[in-house]
Short mmCIF file of C-alpha atoms and ligand atoms in Angstrom, two decimals:
data_model
loop_
_atom_site.label_atom_id
_atom_site.label_comp_id
_atom_site.label_asym_id
_atom_site.label_seq_id
_atom_site.Cartn_x
_atom_site.Cartn_y
_atom_site.Cartn_z
CA MET F 1329 0.00 0.00 0.00
CA ASP F 1330 1.24 3.44 -0.84
CA SER F 1331 1.24 4.93 2.61
CA TYR F 1332 3.40 7.82 3.72
CA ILE F 1333 4.33 5.80 6.79
CA ASP F 1334 6.25 3.37 4.59
CA MET F 1335 7.57 6.06 2.35
CA PRO F 1336 11.29 6.70 2.25
CA VAL F 1337 11.89 10.35 2.90
CA ALA F 1338 14.65 12.32 1.28
CA PRO F 1339 15.71 15.05 3.70
CA ARG F 1340 17.58 17.99 2.25
CA ALA F 1341 19.75 20.16 4.42
CA GLN F 1342 19.26 23.27 2.28
CA ASP F 1343 18.12 26.33 4.18
CA ALA F 1344 17.70 24.37 7.32
CA ARG F 1345 19.47 23.20 10.43
CA ARG F 1346 18.66 19.61 11.35
CA THR F 1347 17.74 18.05 14.66
CA GLU F 1348 17.18 14.30 14.56
CA SER F 1349 16.22 14.68 10.90
CA ILE F 1350 13.51 17.25 11.64
CA LYS F 1351 14.56 20.50 9.99
CA LEU F 1352 14.31 23.84 11.73
CA TYR F 1353 13.48 26.73 9.43
CA GLY F 1354 13.98 30.47 9.77
CA ARG F 1355 12.26 33.66 8.68
CA ASP F 1356 12.76 33.27 4.92
CA ALA F 1357 11.28 29.79 4.92
CA PHE F 1358 8.26 30.94 6.93
CA GLU F 1359 7.76 33.78 4.44
CA GLY F 1360 8.01 31.31 1.52
CA MET F 1361 5.52 28.96 3.19
CA ARG F 1362 3.16 31.87 3.92
CA ARG F 1363 3.08 32.76 0.21
CA ALA F 1364 2.73 29.17 -1.04
CA GLY F 1365 0.13 28.41 1.63
CA ALA F 1366 -1.93 31.50 0.83
CA LEU F 1367 -1.90 30.60 -2.87
CA THR F 1368 -3.10 27.05 -2.18
CA ALA F 1369 -5.81 28.38 0.14
CA THR F 1370 -6.95 30.88 -2.49
CA CYS F 1371 -7.11 28.03 -5.02
CA LEU F 1372 -9.27 25.98 -2.61
CA ASP F 1373 -11.53 29.04 -2.14
CA GLY F 1374 -11.97 29.11 -5.93
CA VAL F 1375 -12.82 25.40 -6.00
CA SER F 1376 -15.95 26.06 -3.91
CA ASP F 1377 -17.59 27.80 -6.90
CA LEU F 1378 -17.33 24.57 -8.90
CA ILE F 1379 -18.98 22.34 -6.35
CA SER F 1380 -22.47 21.48 -7.58
CA HIS F 1381 -24.57 18.59 -8.86
CA GLY F 1382 -23.23 17.39 -12.21
CA THR F 1383 -19.71 18.85 -12.03
CA PRO F 1384 -17.19 16.28 -13.34
CA LEU F 1385 -14.24 15.88 -10.99
CA ALA F 1386 -12.01 16.55 -14.02
CA GLU F 1387 -13.33 20.11 -14.02
CA ILE F 1388 -11.84 20.65 -10.56
CA ASN F 1389 -8.54 19.29 -11.85
CA ALA F 1390 -8.66 21.65 -14.85
CA PHE F 1391 -9.35 24.60 -12.56
CA VAL F 1392 -6.38 23.77 -10.30
CA LEU F 1393 -4.10 23.33 -13.34
CA ASP F 1394 -5.15 26.67 -14.77
CA PHE F 1395 -4.99 28.42 -11.38
CA ALA F 1396 -1.45 27.18 -10.81
CA ALA F 1397 -0.32 28.21 -14.30
CA THR F 1398 -1.76 31.72 -14.02
CA HIS F 1399 -0.17 32.25 -10.59
CA GLY F 1400 3.36 31.08 -11.39
CA ALA F 1401 3.01 27.87 -9.42
CA THR F 1402 3.10 24.14 -10.16
CA PRO F 1403 0.92 21.39 -8.66
CA ALA F 1404 3.26 19.11 -6.70
CA THR F 1405 1.17 16.00 -7.36
CA LEU F 1406 1.56 16.22 -11.16
CA GLY F 1407 4.02 13.44 -12.01
CA TYR F 1408 4.56 12.60 -8.34
CA LYS F 1409 5.23 8.83 -8.18
CA GLY F 1410 3.37 8.51 -11.46
CA TYR F 1411 0.27 10.45 -10.30
CA GLU F 1412 -1.16 12.29 -13.32
CA TYR F 1413 -3.38 14.97 -11.78
CA ALA F 1414 -3.12 18.43 -10.23
CA CYS F 1415 -5.19 17.50 -7.18
CA CYS F 1416 -6.97 14.66 -5.42
CA THR F 1417 -10.78 14.52 -5.22
CA SER F 1418 -12.12 12.05 -2.68
CA VAL F 1419 -15.89 11.57 -2.66
CA ASN F 1420 -17.95 10.02 0.19
CA HIS F 1421 -16.33 6.68 1.16
CA VAL F 1422 -13.10 7.56 -0.66
CA VAL F 1423 -10.55 8.24 2.09
CA CYS F 1424 -7.89 9.99 -0.01
CA HIS F 1425 -6.10 10.04 -3.39
CA GLY F 1426 -9.36 9.93 -5.35
CA LEU F 1427 -8.66 10.60 -9.03
CA PRO F 1428 -10.27 13.70 -10.61
CA ASN F 1429 -11.73 11.77 -13.56
CA GLU F 1430 -14.99 12.15 -15.53
CA LYS F 1431 -17.11 10.99 -12.58
CA LYS F 1432 -19.69 13.64 -11.63
CA LEU F 1433 -20.57 15.13 -8.25
CA ARG F 1434 -24.12 14.46 -7.06
CA ASP F 1435 -26.39 16.23 -4.60
CA GLY F 1436 -25.66 15.02 -1.09
CA ASP F 1437 -22.03 14.09 -1.77
CA ILE F 1438 -19.21 15.22 0.46
CA VAL F 1439 -15.88 15.64 -1.32
CA ASN F 1440 -12.34 16.38 -0.19
CA VAL F 1441 -10.18 18.39 -2.57
CA ASP F 1442 -6.45 18.21 -1.78
CA VAL F 1443 -4.13 20.67 -3.48
CA THR F 1444 -0.37 21.22 -3.15
CA LEU F 1445 0.98 24.24 -5.02
CA VAL F 1446 4.71 24.85 -5.28
CA LEU F 1447 5.57 28.55 -5.36
CA ASP F 1448 9.22 29.65 -5.56
CA GLY F 1449 10.19 26.17 -4.37
CA TRP F 1450 7.91 26.13 -1.28
CA HIS F 1451 5.03 23.64 -0.98
CA GLY F 1452 1.61 24.76 0.28
CA ASP F 1453 -0.37 21.59 1.00
CA SER F 1454 -4.00 21.80 2.11
CA SER F 1455 -7.31 20.05 1.72
CA ARG F 1456 -10.91 20.79 2.63
CA MET F 1457 -14.28 19.10 2.53
CA TYR F 1458 -17.02 20.51 0.34
CA ALA F 1459 -20.70 19.68 0.42
CA VAL F 1460 -22.75 19.18 -2.75
CA GLY F 1461 -26.25 20.48 -2.08
CA LYS F 1462 -27.47 19.35 1.31
CA PRO F 1463 -25.77 16.19 2.63
CA LYS F 1464 -27.41 14.01 5.28
CA ARG F 1465 -26.95 14.93 8.94
CA ALA F 1466 -24.47 12.10 9.48
CA ALA F 1467 -22.28 13.37 6.64
CA GLU F 1468 -22.37 16.95 7.96
CA ARG F 1469 -21.55 15.70 11.42
CA LEU F 1470 -18.55 13.72 10.13
CA VAL F 1471 -17.21 16.74 8.26
CA ARG F 1472 -17.50 18.87 11.40
CA ILE F 1473 -15.73 16.21 13.46
CA ALA F 1474 -12.89 15.87 10.93
CA HIS F 1475 -12.34 19.63 10.94
CA GLU F 1476 -12.43 19.80 14.72
CA ALA F 1477 -10.02 16.83 14.91
CA MET F 1478 -7.52 18.66 12.69
CA MET F 1479 -7.87 21.86 14.73
CA ARG F 1480 -7.37 19.99 18.00
CA GLY F 1481 -4.24 18.37 16.56
CA ILE F 1482 -2.94 21.77 15.50
CA GLY F 1483 -3.94 23.16 18.90
CA ALA F 1484 -1.49 20.75 20.58
CA VAL F 1485 1.43 22.32 18.69
CA ARG F 1486 3.88 24.50 20.61
CA PRO F 1487 7.60 24.35 21.45
CA GLY F 1488 8.17 21.75 24.14
CA ALA F 1489 5.13 19.64 23.24
CA ARG F 1490 5.74 16.16 21.77
CA LEU F 1491 4.83 14.83 18.34
CA GLY F 1492 2.59 12.23 20.03
CA ASP F 1493 0.50 15.02 21.56
CA ILE F 1494 -0.83 15.86 18.09
CA GLY F 1495 -1.96 12.32 17.31
CA HIS F 1496 -3.36 11.93 20.79
CA ALA F 1497 -5.47 15.08 20.48
CA ILE F 1498 -6.83 13.93 17.12
CA GLN F 1499 -7.53 10.32 18.08
CA SER F 1500 -9.04 10.95 21.50
CA TYR F 1501 -11.43 13.55 20.09
CA ALA F 1502 -12.48 11.53 17.01
CA GLU F 1503 -13.03 8.36 19.05
CA SER F 1504 -14.97 10.28 21.71
CA GLU F 1505 -17.37 11.10 18.86
CA ARG F 1506 -17.60 7.36 18.01
CA CYS F 1507 -15.62 7.85 14.80
CA SER F 1508 -12.35 6.16 13.81
CA VAL F 1509 -9.02 7.53 12.65
CA VAL F 1510 -7.31 6.07 9.57
CA ARG F 1511 -3.89 4.59 10.42
CA ASP F 1512 -2.52 4.05 6.89
CA PHE F 1513 -1.82 7.70 6.03
CA CYS F 1514 -0.38 10.57 7.99
CA GLY F 1515 0.83 14.15 7.87
CA HIS F 1516 4.41 14.95 6.99
CA GLY F 1517 7.21 17.45 7.16
CA ILE F 1518 6.98 19.92 4.28
CA GLY F 1519 8.91 22.86 2.87
CA GLN F 1520 11.08 22.62 -0.23
CA VAL F 1521 10.34 18.89 -0.15
CA PHE F 1522 6.74 17.66 -0.61
CA HIS F 1523 6.82 14.73 1.81
CA ASP F 1524 9.63 15.12 4.33
CA SER F 1525 10.28 13.65 7.75
CA PRO F 1526 8.76 13.51 10.30
CA ASN F 1527 5.54 11.53 9.86
CA ILE F 1528 2.71 13.24 11.72
CA LEU F 1529 0.55 10.36 12.91
CA ASN F 1530 -3.14 10.89 13.56
CA PHE F 1531 -3.11 8.63 16.60
CA GLY F 1532 -0.74 8.18 19.52
CA ARG F 1533 0.09 8.73 23.15
CA ALA F 1534 0.48 12.12 24.77
CA GLY F 1535 4.00 12.92 25.93
CA THR F 1536 5.69 10.54 23.45
CA GLY F 1537 7.86 11.19 20.41
CA PRO F 1538 10.30 13.94 19.51
CA GLU F 1539 9.94 17.34 21.09
CA LEU F 1540 8.44 20.06 18.89
CA ARG F 1541 10.68 23.07 18.37
CA GLU F 1542 10.24 26.53 16.95
CA GLY F 1543 10.95 26.47 13.21
CA MET F 1544 9.54 23.04 12.39
CA ILE F 1545 7.14 22.96 9.42
CA PHE F 1546 4.69 20.13 8.72
CA THR F 1547 1.13 19.21 7.78
CA VAL F 1548 -1.71 18.04 10.01
CA GLU F 1549 -4.19 16.01 7.94
CA PRO F 1550 -6.35 13.51 9.81
CA MET F 1551 -8.74 11.20 7.96
CA VAL F 1552 -11.78 10.34 10.05
CA ASN F 1553 -14.29 7.58 9.25
CA LEU F 1554 -17.88 7.16 10.43
CA GLY F 1555 -17.31 3.42 10.57
CA ARG F 1556 -14.19 1.31 10.96
CA ALA F 1557 -10.65 2.59 10.37
CA GLU F 1558 -9.58 0.00 7.77
CA VAL F 1559 -8.93 1.12 4.22
CA LYS F 1560 -8.12 -0.60 0.94
CA VAL F 1561 -6.59 0.75 -2.24
CA LEU F 1562 -8.47 0.13 -5.50
CA VAL F 1563 -6.91 -1.49 -8.59
CA ASP F 1564 -6.05 1.95 -10.01
CA ASP F 1565 -3.35 1.83 -7.29
CA TRP F 1566 -4.33 5.25 -5.89
CA THR F 1567 -7.93 5.48 -4.69
CA ALA F 1568 -8.11 4.58 -1.00
CA VAL F 1569 -11.59 3.68 0.27
CA THR F 1570 -13.03 2.57 3.60
CA ARG F 1571 -13.28 -1.23 3.71
CA ASP F 1572 -16.77 -1.02 5.22
CA ARG F 1573 -17.76 1.69 2.68
CA SER F 1574 -18.56 4.11 5.50
CA LEU F 1575 -18.12 7.84 4.87
CA SER F 1576 -14.69 9.38 5.35
CA ALA F 1577 -13.65 13.02 5.76
CA GLN F 1578 -10.33 14.86 5.90
CA PHE F 1579 -8.94 18.34 6.33
CA GLU F 1580 -5.33 19.43 5.96
CA HIS F 1581 -3.31 22.51 6.85
CA SER F 1582 0.39 23.25 6.44
CA ILE F 1583 1.68 24.84 9.65
CA GLY F 1584 4.85 26.10 11.30
CA VAL F 1585 5.87 25.91 14.97
CA THR F 1586 6.35 29.42 16.41
CA ALA F 1587 7.65 30.66 19.77
CA GLU F 1588 4.02 31.09 20.91
CA GLY F 1589 2.57 27.94 19.36
CA PHE F 1590 1.82 27.61 15.66
CA GLU F 1591 1.13 29.51 12.47
CA ILE F 1592 -1.31 28.09 9.90
CA PHE F 1593 -0.03 28.87 6.39
CA THR F 1594 -3.12 27.66 4.51
CA LEU F 1595 -6.02 29.51 6.17
CA SER F 1596 -8.82 30.45 3.77
CA PRO F 1597 -8.62 34.15 2.81
CA LYS F 1598 -12.41 34.06 2.33
CA GLY F 1599 -13.10 32.28 5.63
CA LEU F 1600 -14.38 29.23 3.75
CA HIS F 1601 -13.02 26.74 6.23
CA ALA F 1602 -15.63 24.17 5.28
CA PRO F 1603 -17.81 25.57 2.48
CA GLY F 1604 -21.48 24.77 2.69
CA ILE F 1605 -21.21 23.42 6.17
CA GLU F 1606 -21.43 25.38 9.36
CA ILE F 1607 -18.50 24.60 11.63
CA ARG F 1608 -19.50 25.11 15.22
CA ALA F 1609 -16.93 26.38 17.67
CA THR F 1610 -17.74 23.60 20.11
CA PRO F 1611 -18.61 20.01 19.25
CA GLU F 1612 -22.13 18.70 19.89
N1 MF3 N 3044 -1.58 16.10 -1.09
C1 MF3 N 3044 -1.44 14.79 -0.49
C2 MF3 N 3044 -0.92 15.02 0.89
O1 MF3 N 3044 -1.59 15.63 1.64
C3 MF3 N 3044 -0.54 13.92 -1.29
C4 MF3 N 3044 -1.11 13.46 -2.55
S1 MF3 N 3044 0.08 12.58 -3.40
C5 MF3 N 3044 -0.72 12.11 -4.80
O2 MF3 N 3044 0.18 14.73 1.27
F1 MF3 N 3044 0.19 11.63 -5.56
F2 MF3 N 3044 -1.67 11.26 -4.49
F3 MF3 N 3044 -1.28 13.16 -5.33
CO1 CO N 3045 -0.06 16.47 2.89
CO1 CO N 3046 -2.45 17.32 0.73
#
């Protein structure tokens, strides 16, 4: 299975000091990530206008391609390990890496769009859920839980905290809502490399793992299922789906560790954190 956990990482020392293979970045890198992250977030804001009944997923791919080209960026996924698209589009029980093919969105669908734009060498990696029309209550609830899970993971980030605190915050919240967390994929270090060390697991024990330090840059991207955690990859070798065909949802931000806590590089300029779905400040 093509999981980031098994993936060899290729650390580069450029522009970075290294501690136990987790790079520490300075001001210029944060500025580069801010610009790449803002561009990716603006692209995801634009995607929301395309989300309606009958839109082929390929149209989302075409939009991302064009957006990147007109903004001096390149989609990192294009040609990545043989992947042929500018984004991933994962509908309903698709967990991640759904292919933006001719399949059409339908009323009631929930879809994750995952975009990574490279601007001046820096990777802005983010994904959001979108709702087509009015999804069922269970689907809306799952989307809200996935977003809250990501934000709780990010909320655990500050110098002195441990990597395991992030996974613990995500897992304990998602499971308290009777959902499950996918184990086969994880967040990752990011910067001038798309998938760098460390792996950011979406489960774990508080107080374990390497200590977080100011200057680290990585993604937080939990996948949360309504049913069981198990996934399988379809014969296309990319599309990951829930084994029990239950709904799955994911959000992703690229973030940096700051002296005070964290900075999110991929916040929506339009405030469209989860278009079409009201995200409540506190869980039900
Ligand atoms: N953007 C995904 C991530 O969050 C990676 C997709 S790799 C692809 O890390 F090849 F499937 F596009
Ligand atoms: Co990512
Ligand atoms: Co991504």
